[in-house]
Amino acid sequence: MKLVIIKYNAGNVQSVMFALERIGINAIVTEDIGEITSADKVIFPGVGEASTAMNYLKERNLDEVIKKLTQPVLGVCLGMQLMCAYSEENDTPCLGIFEERVKKFVPTQKEEIDGIDDLNFKVPQLGWNSIYNLRSPLMTNVKEDSYCYFVHSYYASLGEHTIATTDYIQPFSSALHKDNFYGVQFHAEKSAEAGEQILKNFCLMPQP
Amino acid sequence: MDQTENKNQVDYSSPFWGRGGQLCKRIIPCLDIRDGRTVKGVNFENIRDAGDPVELASIYAKEGADELVFLDITATVEKRKTLSELVNRVAHAINIPFTVGGGIGSVQDVSVLLANGADKISVNTAAYKHPGLLNQLSKEFGSQCVVLAIDTKQEEDGNWYVYLNGGRVKTETKCFDWAKEAVERGAGEILLTSMNNDGTKKGFALDITRRLSLNLNVPVIASGGAGTMEHFADVFKDGKADAALAASIFHFKEIGVPELKAYLHGQKIQVRL
């Protein structure tokens, strides 16, 4: 199997590559269009800012290339957000693969609810939170309420393509799926067993 | 947790909750590194090489640590290569995030560590001396990977002051003021070590931790003073910390990560089990 990680000016490419190595997959990191379109699976990672990343993709025509891919594609973190219709981050039109829109978390502070703990919502959400209402083959053998590692200030709203939900300030899409396209908001590459299972599921997806 | 019922009746219009999930409080073991080896004595059974940070890190990851911090106390510049090689080995081995700190002073230092797979880096003295470093790092790599470490001490006047060079050099800057400025400059997280509490095993510094955590919109990792499981509950409930870091109590197995998390769960503190 040939798995390609799209290289662009965003972080976590290395971490995704190492995580795949841990489950026995050697990935190719490239921005070469021929390599990407001929791959069996494509991972679209990302840490960074939406408009800068979109511009980078457009300059290389990678935006059109990604939209037209027919093999399984997995967006991670910013990668998933860029697969949505639009991001509030610097008012950025995105790839439009998923109709969901990406909004900014508004920090809130609600002290001492039921006397146990404050609910002090900082932005970004940083740390482990649970994913629930799991569906889609991407979530095979992933338990309801598994914990995954999140770092993000923007979130995709819930919609018809939501395949996992997480609560932070409000419920949002922690994973999306439409046709051959998948996206996870959390860092699957850093999400312990649950993340490894999701990466394995993606790698085992049947070819079209 | 019994959250499986009613899962098809989630009220998506709810302004607040889906069904009660919550961001977890994080437990972070810290490993001190010198010349690529762990420094503090380690008291683990079934460990082949107690000095190998990778092996120790793997054990903590399996035990359910949420994150790890590697603090490099190597004195010399020549040994920095050893650190980046270590970071690379750690990044291959563990499936949880980790932060690398100690002696980091430039964009180039950070670039090398991130390229080798570190998720975050922490800066301390260099950022205080050249605060623009925080702006540079957050612009270049994003705030999410920039942790500001502060060593602080409460003086007799009641104020908490910033200390540098591993606590050897006092400044006249108040801890809160520096933390606030650092966040404005792009620090994405604060690692707050109370020198009054560090090593005492009498609990974390709750007041300064609480002040930073409630007044800054970035996570605060409390460090220094952990001695019992109750201390962790206190720093999460009263100190409002987002994460708690400890070294020796984990290394010497005085408290295990799994039992600590089970205890905190019993205290109704959200942790990853």
Coordinates of C-alpha atoms in Angstrom, one line a residue:
Chain A
M1 CA 0.0 0.0 0.0
K2 CA 1.2 3.4 -0.9
L3 CA 0.3 6.0 1.7
V4 CA 1.2 9.6 1.1
I5 CA 1.2 12.5 3.6
I6 CA 0.7 15.8 1.9
K7 CA 3.6 18.0 2.7
Y8 CA 2.8 21.7 3.2
N9 CA 3.8 24.5 5.4
A10 CA 2.0 23.2 8.5
G11 CA 3.3 21.2 11.4
N12 CA 2.8 17.7 12.7
V13 CA 3.8 15.9 9.5
Q14 CA 6.7 14.3 11.4
S15 CA 4.4 13.1 14.2
V16 CA 1.9 11.6 11.8
M17 CA 4.8 9.8 10.0
F18 CA 6.1 8.4 13.3
A19 CA 2.6 7.3 14.4
L20 CA 2.2 5.4 11.1
E21 CA 5.6 3.8 11.6
R22 CA 4.4 2.5 15.0
I23 CA 1.6 0.6 13.3
G24 CA 3.9 -0.7 10.6
I25 CA 3.2 1.7 7.7
N26 CA 5.9 3.6 5.9
A27 CA 4.5 6.8 4.5
I28 CA 5.8 9.1 1.8
V29 CA 5.8 12.8 2.6
T30 CA 5.4 14.8 -0.6
E31 CA 3.8 17.7 -2.3
D32 CA 4.2 16.1 -5.7
I33 CA 0.9 16.0 -7.5
G34 CA 1.7 12.8 -9.3
E35 CA 2.7 11.0 -6.1
I36 CA -0.5 12.2 -4.3
T37 CA -2.9 11.2 -7.0
S38 CA -1.3 7.8 -7.5
A39 CA -1.4 7.0 -3.8
D40 CA -3.7 4.3 -2.3
K41 CA -4.4 6.5 0.8
V42 CA -3.7 10.2 1.4
I43 CA -3.3 11.9 4.8
F44 CA -3.7 15.7 4.9
P45 CA -2.3 16.9 8.2
G46 CA -2.0 20.3 9.6
V47 CA -1.2 22.7 12.4
G48 CA -1.3 26.4 11.7
E49 CA -3.5 29.1 10.3
A50 CA -6.2 28.5 7.8
S51 CA -5.7 31.3 5.2
T52 CA -2.0 30.8 5.0
A53 CA -2.4 27.1 4.5
M54 CA -5.2 27.6 1.9
N55 CA -3.0 30.1 0.0
Y56 CA -0.1 27.6 0.1
L57 CA -2.4 24.9 -1.4
K58 CA -3.7 27.1 -4.1
E59 CA -0.3 28.3 -5.2
R60 CA 0.6 24.7 -5.9
N61 CA -2.9 23.8 -7.3
L62 CA -3.1 21.3 -4.4
D63 CA -6.6 22.5 -3.5
E64 CA -8.1 21.2 -6.8
V65 CA -6.0 18.1 -6.6
I66 CA -7.3 17.2 -3.1
K67 CA -10.9 17.8 -3.9
K68 CA -10.7 15.4 -6.9
L69 CA -9.1 12.5 -5.0
T70 CA -11.1 9.3 -5.1
Q71 CA -9.0 7.2 -2.8
P72 CA -9.5 7.4 1.0
V73 CA -8.3 10.8 2.3
L74 CA -7.9 11.7 6.0
G75 CA -7.6 15.3 7.2
V76 CA -6.1 15.8 10.6
C77 CA -6.7 18.9 12.7
L78 CA -6.3 21.9 10.4
G79 CA -6.4 19.4 7.5
M80 CA -10.0 18.5 8.5
Q81 CA -11.0 22.2 8.9
L82 CA -9.7 23.0 5.5
M83 CA -11.9 20.3 4.0
C84 CA -14.9 22.1 5.3
A85 CA -16.8 24.9 3.4
Y86 CA -15.5 27.9 5.2
S87 CA -13.4 28.9 8.3
E88 CA -13.9 32.0 10.4
E89 CA -10.2 32.0 10.8
N90 CA -9.3 35.1 8.8
D91 CA -12.5 34.7 6.8
T92 CA -11.2 31.8 4.7
P93 CA -13.2 29.9 2.0
C94 CA -12.0 26.3 2.2
L95 CA -12.1 23.2 0.1
G96 CA -15.9 22.6 0.5
I97 CA -15.7 18.8 0.7
F98 CA -17.8 18.9 3.8
E99 CA -20.6 21.4 4.0
E100 CA -19.9 22.0 7.7
R101 CA -18.5 25.4 8.7
V102 CA -15.6 26.2 11.0
K103 CA -16.2 28.7 13.8
K104 CA -14.1 30.2 16.6
F105 CA -14.5 29.0 20.2
V106 CA -15.6 31.9 22.4
P107 CA -13.9 31.6 25.8
T108 CA -16.4 31.4 28.7
Q109 CA -16.0 31.1 32.4
K110 CA -18.7 29.6 34.6
E111 CA -17.5 29.1 38.1
E112 CA -18.4 26.4 40.5
I113 CA -21.2 24.6 38.7
D114 CA -22.6 22.0 41.0
G115 CA -19.9 22.9 43.5
I116 CA -17.4 20.5 42.1
D117 CA -15.3 22.3 39.5
D118 CA -15.3 25.4 37.6
L119 CA -16.0 25.3 33.9
N120 CA -13.3 27.6 32.7
F121 CA -13.2 27.2 29.0
K122 CA -9.9 28.5 27.7
V123 CA -9.2 28.8 24.0
P124 CA -7.6 26.9 22.5
Q125 CA -9.0 23.7 23.8
L126 CA -5.9 21.9 24.8
G127 CA -5.8 18.3 26.1
W128 CA -7.8 15.1 26.2
N129 CA -11.5 15.1 25.6
S130 CA -13.9 12.3 24.8
I131 CA -15.5 11.4 21.4
Y132 CA -19.1 10.0 21.3
N133 CA -21.9 9.1 18.9
L134 CA -19.4 7.3 16.8
R135 CA -20.3 6.0 13.4
S136 CA -18.5 5.3 10.1
P137 CA -15.9 2.6 9.4
L138 CA -13.2 5.0 10.6
M139 CA -14.5 4.4 14.1
T140 CA -14.5 0.6 14.0
N141 CA -13.4 -0.9 17.3
V142 CA -13.1 2.6 18.8
K143 CA -15.1 2.7 22.1
E144 CA -17.7 5.3 22.7
D145 CA -16.2 8.0 25.0
S146 CA -12.7 7.2 24.0
Y147 CA -10.3 10.1 24.9
C148 CA -8.4 11.9 22.1
Y149 CA -5.9 14.7 22.2
F150 CA -7.1 18.1 21.0
V151 CA -5.4 21.4 20.3
H152 CA -7.6 23.9 18.5
S153 CA -9.2 27.3 18.7
Y154 CA -11.7 26.7 15.8
Y155 CA -14.3 23.9 15.5
A156 CA -16.5 22.4 12.8
S157 CA -20.2 22.6 13.6
L158 CA -22.3 19.5 13.8
G159 CA -23.9 18.4 10.5
E160 CA -25.0 15.5 8.5
H161 CA -21.3 14.3 8.0
T162 CA -20.5 14.3 11.7
I163 CA -19.2 10.8 12.7
A164 CA -18.0 11.8 16.2
T165 CA -19.0 14.5 18.6
T166 CA -17.1 16.2 21.4
D167 CA -18.3 18.8 23.9
Y168 CA -16.3 21.9 24.5
I169 CA -18.3 25.0 25.2
Q170 CA -20.8 23.3 22.9
P171 CA -21.0 20.0 21.0
F172 CA -19.0 20.0 17.8
S173 CA -17.8 17.7 15.1
S174 CA -14.7 15.9 16.3
A175 CA -14.7 13.7 13.1
L176 CA -16.4 14.0 9.7
H177 CA -17.0 11.6 6.8
K178 CA -18.3 12.0 3.3
D179 CA -17.8 9.5 0.6
N180 CA -14.0 8.8 0.5
F181 CA -13.1 11.8 2.7
Y182 CA -12.6 11.6 6.4
G183 CA -11.5 14.2 8.9
V184 CA -10.5 14.2 12.6
Q185 CA -10.2 17.4 14.6
F186 CA -8.1 15.7 17.3
H187 CA -4.5 14.6 16.8
A188 CA -5.0 10.9 16.0
E189 CA -1.2 10.6 15.9
K190 CA -1.0 11.6 19.6
S191 CA -4.2 10.1 20.9
A192 CA -2.8 6.9 22.4
E193 CA -4.8 3.7 21.7
A194 CA -7.9 5.3 20.3
G195 CA -5.8 7.4 17.8
E196 CA -3.8 4.3 16.8
Q197 CA -7.0 2.4 16.1
I198 CA -8.4 5.2 14.0
L199 CA -5.2 5.4 11.9
K200 CA -5.3 1.6 11.5
N201 CA -8.9 1.7 10.4
F202 CA -8.0 4.3 7.8
C203 CA -5.0 2.3 6.5
L204 CA -7.3 -0.7 6.2
M205 CA -10.0 1.1 4.2
P206 CA -10.8 -0.8 1.0
Q207 CA -9.7 0.9 -2.3
P208 CA -12.4 2.3 -4.5
Chain B
M1 CA -18.6 6.4 33.3
D2 CA -22.2 5.7 32.6
Q3 CA -22.8 7.9 29.6
T4 CA -23.9 5.3 27.1
E5 CA -27.7 5.6 27.7
N6 CA -29.7 8.2 25.8
K7 CA -27.0 8.5 23.2
N8 CA -29.5 9.0 20.5
Q9 CA -31.3 11.7 22.3
V10 CA -28.6 14.3 22.4
D11 CA -30.0 17.7 22.4
Y12 CA -27.8 19.4 19.8
S13 CA -29.6 22.6 20.3
S14 CA -28.4 22.7 23.9
P15 CA -26.4 25.9 24.4
F16 CA -23.9 24.1 26.6
W17 CA -23.6 20.3 26.8
G18 CA -24.0 17.4 24.5
R19 CA -23.9 14.8 27.2
G20 CA -21.5 15.7 29.9
G21 CA -18.0 15.1 28.4
Q22 CA -15.4 17.5 29.5
L23 CA -11.8 18.4 28.9
C24 CA -9.6 16.3 31.2
K25 CA -7.2 17.5 33.8
R26 CA -3.8 16.3 32.7
I27 CA -1.2 14.3 34.7
I28 CA 2.4 15.0 33.5
P29 CA 5.5 13.1 34.7
C30 CA 8.6 15.1 34.2
L31 CA 11.9 13.5 33.3
D32 CA 15.2 15.3 34.0
I33 CA 17.8 14.6 31.3
R34 CA 21.5 15.0 31.3
D35 CA 23.6 13.9 28.3
G36 CA 20.6 11.9 27.0
R37 CA 20.1 10.0 30.2
T38 CA 17.5 10.3 33.0
V39 CA 19.0 11.9 36.0
K40 CA 16.9 11.1 39.0
G41 CA 16.9 7.7 40.5
V42 CA 14.2 5.5 39.2
N43 CA 12.6 2.7 41.1
F44 CA 10.7 0.7 38.6
E45 CA 10.4 -3.0 38.4
N46 CA 11.0 -4.7 35.1
I47 CA 12.9 -1.8 33.7
R48 CA 16.0 -2.9 31.8
D49 CA 17.7 0.5 31.8
A50 CA 16.5 2.9 34.4
G51 CA 18.6 5.7 32.8
D52 CA 17.1 5.4 29.4
P53 CA 14.5 8.1 28.9
V54 CA 12.8 6.3 26.1
E55 CA 12.1 3.2 28.1
L56 CA 10.8 5.3 31.0
A57 CA 8.7 7.4 28.7
S58 CA 7.1 4.3 27.2
I59 CA 6.2 3.0 30.6
Y60 CA 4.5 6.3 31.6
A61 CA 2.6 6.4 28.3
K62 CA 1.4 2.9 28.9
E63 CA 0.4 3.7 32.4
G64 CA -1.9 6.5 31.2
A65 CA 0.3 9.6 31.6
D66 CA -1.4 12.3 29.5
E67 CA 1.7 14.1 28.5
L68 CA 5.4 14.1 29.3
V69 CA 7.9 16.8 29.9
F70 CA 11.7 16.3 29.3
L71 CA 13.8 18.9 31.0
D72 CA 17.3 18.9 29.7
I73 CA 19.9 20.0 32.3
T74 CA 22.9 19.3 30.1
A75 CA 25.4 22.1 30.7
T76 CA 27.2 22.3 27.4
V77 CA 26.2 23.3 23.9
E78 CA 28.0 20.4 22.3
K79 CA 25.6 18.0 23.9
R80 CA 22.5 19.6 22.3
K81 CA 22.8 17.1 19.4
T82 CA 22.3 14.3 22.0
L83 CA 19.1 16.0 23.0
S84 CA 17.7 16.2 19.5
E85 CA 18.6 12.5 18.9
L86 CA 16.8 11.6 22.1
V87 CA 13.7 13.6 21.1
N88 CA 13.7 11.7 17.8
R89 CA 13.8 8.4 19.6
V90 CA 11.0 9.4 22.0
A91 CA 8.8 10.7 19.2
H92 CA 9.1 7.3 17.5
A93 CA 8.3 5.4 20.7
I94 CA 5.4 7.1 22.4
N95 CA 1.8 7.9 21.3
I96 CA 1.1 10.9 23.6
P97 CA 2.3 14.5 23.4
F98 CA 5.6 15.6 24.9
T99 CA 7.3 18.9 25.7
V100 CA 11.1 19.5 25.7
G101 CA 12.7 22.2 27.7
G102 CA 16.0 23.3 29.2
G103 CA 18.4 25.8 27.7
I104 CA 16.3 26.6 24.7
G105 CA 17.2 30.1 23.5
S106 CA 16.6 30.5 19.8
V107 CA 14.2 29.8 16.9
Q108 CA 16.9 27.5 15.5
D109 CA 16.9 25.4 18.8
V110 CA 13.2 25.0 18.6
S111 CA 13.1 24.2 14.9
V112 CA 15.5 21.3 15.4
L113 CA 13.5 19.9 18.3
L114 CA 10.1 20.2 16.5
A115 CA 11.6 18.7 13.4
N116 CA 12.6 15.7 15.5
G117 CA 9.1 15.2 16.7
A118 CA 8.7 17.3 19.9
D119 CA 5.1 18.5 20.2
K120 CA 5.9 21.5 22.3
I121 CA 9.0 23.3 23.7
S122 CA 9.4 25.2 26.9
V123 CA 11.4 28.3 27.3
N124 CA 12.3 30.0 30.6
T125 CA 15.4 32.3 31.2
A126 CA 16.0 33.1 27.5
A127 CA 12.4 34.3 27.1
Y128 CA 12.7 36.5 30.1
K129 CA 15.9 38.1 28.9
H130 CA 14.6 38.4 25.3
P131 CA 10.8 38.5 25.5
G132 CA 10.7 38.9 21.7
L133 CA 11.7 35.3 21.5
L134 CA 8.1 34.4 22.5
N135 CA 6.7 36.5 19.6
Q136 CA 9.1 34.9 17.2
L137 CA 8.4 31.4 18.3
S138 CA 4.6 31.8 18.2
K139 CA 4.7 33.4 14.8
E140 CA 7.0 30.8 13.4
F141 CA 5.6 27.6 15.0
G142 CA 2.2 28.6 16.6
S143 CA 1.4 29.4 20.2
Q144 CA 0.2 25.8 20.7
C145 CA 3.8 24.6 20.9
V146 CA 5.2 27.4 23.0
V147 CA 5.2 26.7 26.7
L148 CA 6.6 29.4 29.1
A149 CA 8.2 27.9 32.2
I150 CA 8.3 30.2 35.2
D151 CA 10.2 29.5 38.4
T152 CA 8.6 31.6 41.1
K153 CA 9.1 32.2 44.8
Q154 CA 6.9 34.0 47.3
E155 CA 9.0 36.5 49.3
E156 CA 8.3 37.8 52.7
D157 CA 6.4 40.7 51.2
G158 CA 3.8 38.2 50.1
N159 CA 4.5 38.7 46.4
W160 CA 5.6 36.0 44.0
Y161 CA 8.7 36.9 42.0
V162 CA 10.3 35.4 38.9
Y163 CA 13.6 33.6 39.3
L164 CA 15.9 32.7 36.5
N165 CA 18.7 30.2 35.8
G166 CA 17.0 27.3 37.5
G167 CA 16.1 29.4 40.5
R168 CA 19.5 30.8 41.2
V169 CA 18.9 34.4 40.1
K170 CA 16.2 36.6 41.5
T171 CA 14.4 39.3 39.5
E172 CA 12.2 42.1 40.6
T173 CA 9.4 41.0 38.3
K174 CA 6.2 39.7 39.7
C175 CA 5.2 36.3 38.5
F176 CA 1.7 37.3 37.4
D177 CA 3.0 40.3 35.4
W178 CA 5.5 38.2 33.5
A179 CA 3.0 35.5 32.8
K180 CA 0.5 38.0 31.5
E181 CA 3.1 39.7 29.2
A182 CA 4.3 36.3 28.0
V183 CA 0.7 35.2 27.0
E184 CA 0.3 38.5 25.1
R185 CA 3.5 37.8 23.3
G186 CA 2.3 34.3 22.3
A187 CA 3.0 31.8 25.0
G188 CA 0.4 29.1 24.6
E189 CA 0.8 27.5 28.0
I190 CA 2.4 28.3 31.4
L191 CA 4.5 25.7 33.3
L192 CA 4.5 27.3 36.8
T193 CA 7.0 25.9 39.4
S194 CA 6.8 27.2 42.9
M195 CA 10.2 27.2 44.5
N196 CA 8.7 27.4 47.9
N197 CA 6.9 24.2 47.4
D198 CA 9.3 22.3 45.1
G199 CA 10.8 19.3 46.9
T200 CA 8.7 19.8 50.1
K201 CA 6.0 17.2 49.2
K202 CA 3.6 19.4 51.1
G203 CA 1.4 20.2 48.2
F204 CA 1.3 22.6 45.2
A205 CA 1.2 26.4 45.6
L206 CA -2.6 26.9 45.2
D207 CA -2.9 30.6 45.3
I208 CA -0.5 31.7 42.6
T209 CA -1.6 28.7 40.4
R210 CA -5.3 29.8 40.8
R211 CA -4.5 33.4 40.1
L212 CA -2.7 32.6 36.9
S213 CA -5.2 30.0 35.8
L214 CA -8.3 32.1 36.4
N215 CA -6.9 35.3 34.9
L216 CA -5.0 34.0 31.8
N217 CA -6.7 32.4 28.9
V218 CA -4.0 29.7 28.5
P219 CA -3.6 26.4 30.3
V220 CA -1.5 26.4 33.5
I221 CA 0.5 23.4 34.5
A222 CA 1.2 23.4 38.2
S223 CA 4.6 22.1 39.4
G224 CA 6.4 21.7 42.7
G225 CA 5.3 20.2 45.9
A226 CA 3.3 17.0 45.0
G227 CA 3.5 14.5 47.8
T228 CA 0.1 12.8 48.0
M229 CA -2.8 12.1 45.7
E230 CA -4.8 14.7 47.7
H231 CA -2.4 17.4 46.6
F232 CA -3.3 16.7 43.0
A233 CA -7.0 17.0 43.8
D234 CA -6.4 20.2 45.6
V235 CA -4.5 21.8 42.8
F236 CA -7.2 20.9 40.3
K237 CA -10.2 21.9 42.5
D238 CA -8.8 24.9 44.4
G239 CA -5.7 25.8 42.3
K240 CA -7.8 25.5 39.1
A241 CA -4.8 24.1 37.4
D242 CA -5.3 22.5 33.9
A243 CA -2.5 20.1 34.4
A244 CA -0.2 19.0 37.2
L245 CA 3.4 18.0 36.8
A246 CA 5.6 15.9 39.2
A247 CA 8.9 14.0 39.0
S248 CA 10.2 12.1 41.9
I249 CA 6.9 10.8 43.3
F250 CA 6.3 9.1 40.0
H251 CA 9.9 8.0 39.5
F252 CA 10.2 6.5 42.9
K253 CA 6.7 4.9 42.6
E254 CA 5.4 6.7 45.6
I255 CA 2.3 7.3 43.5
G256 CA 1.5 5.4 40.4
V257 CA -0.2 7.2 37.5
P258 CA -3.1 4.7 37.3
E259 CA -3.9 4.8 41.0
L260 CA -3.7 8.6 41.0
K261 CA -6.2 8.8 38.1
A262 CA -8.6 6.4 39.8
Y263 CA -8.4 8.5 42.9
L264 CA -9.1 11.8 41.0
H265 CA -11.9 10.1 39.2
G266 CA -13.4 9.2 42.5
Q267 CA -13.1 12.9 43.5
K268 CA -15.2 13.8 40.5
I269 CA -12.3 15.3 38.7
Q270 CA -12.4 14.6 35.0
V271 CA -9.3 12.5 34.0
R272 CA -8.5 10.3 31.1
L273 CA -8.9 6.7 32.3

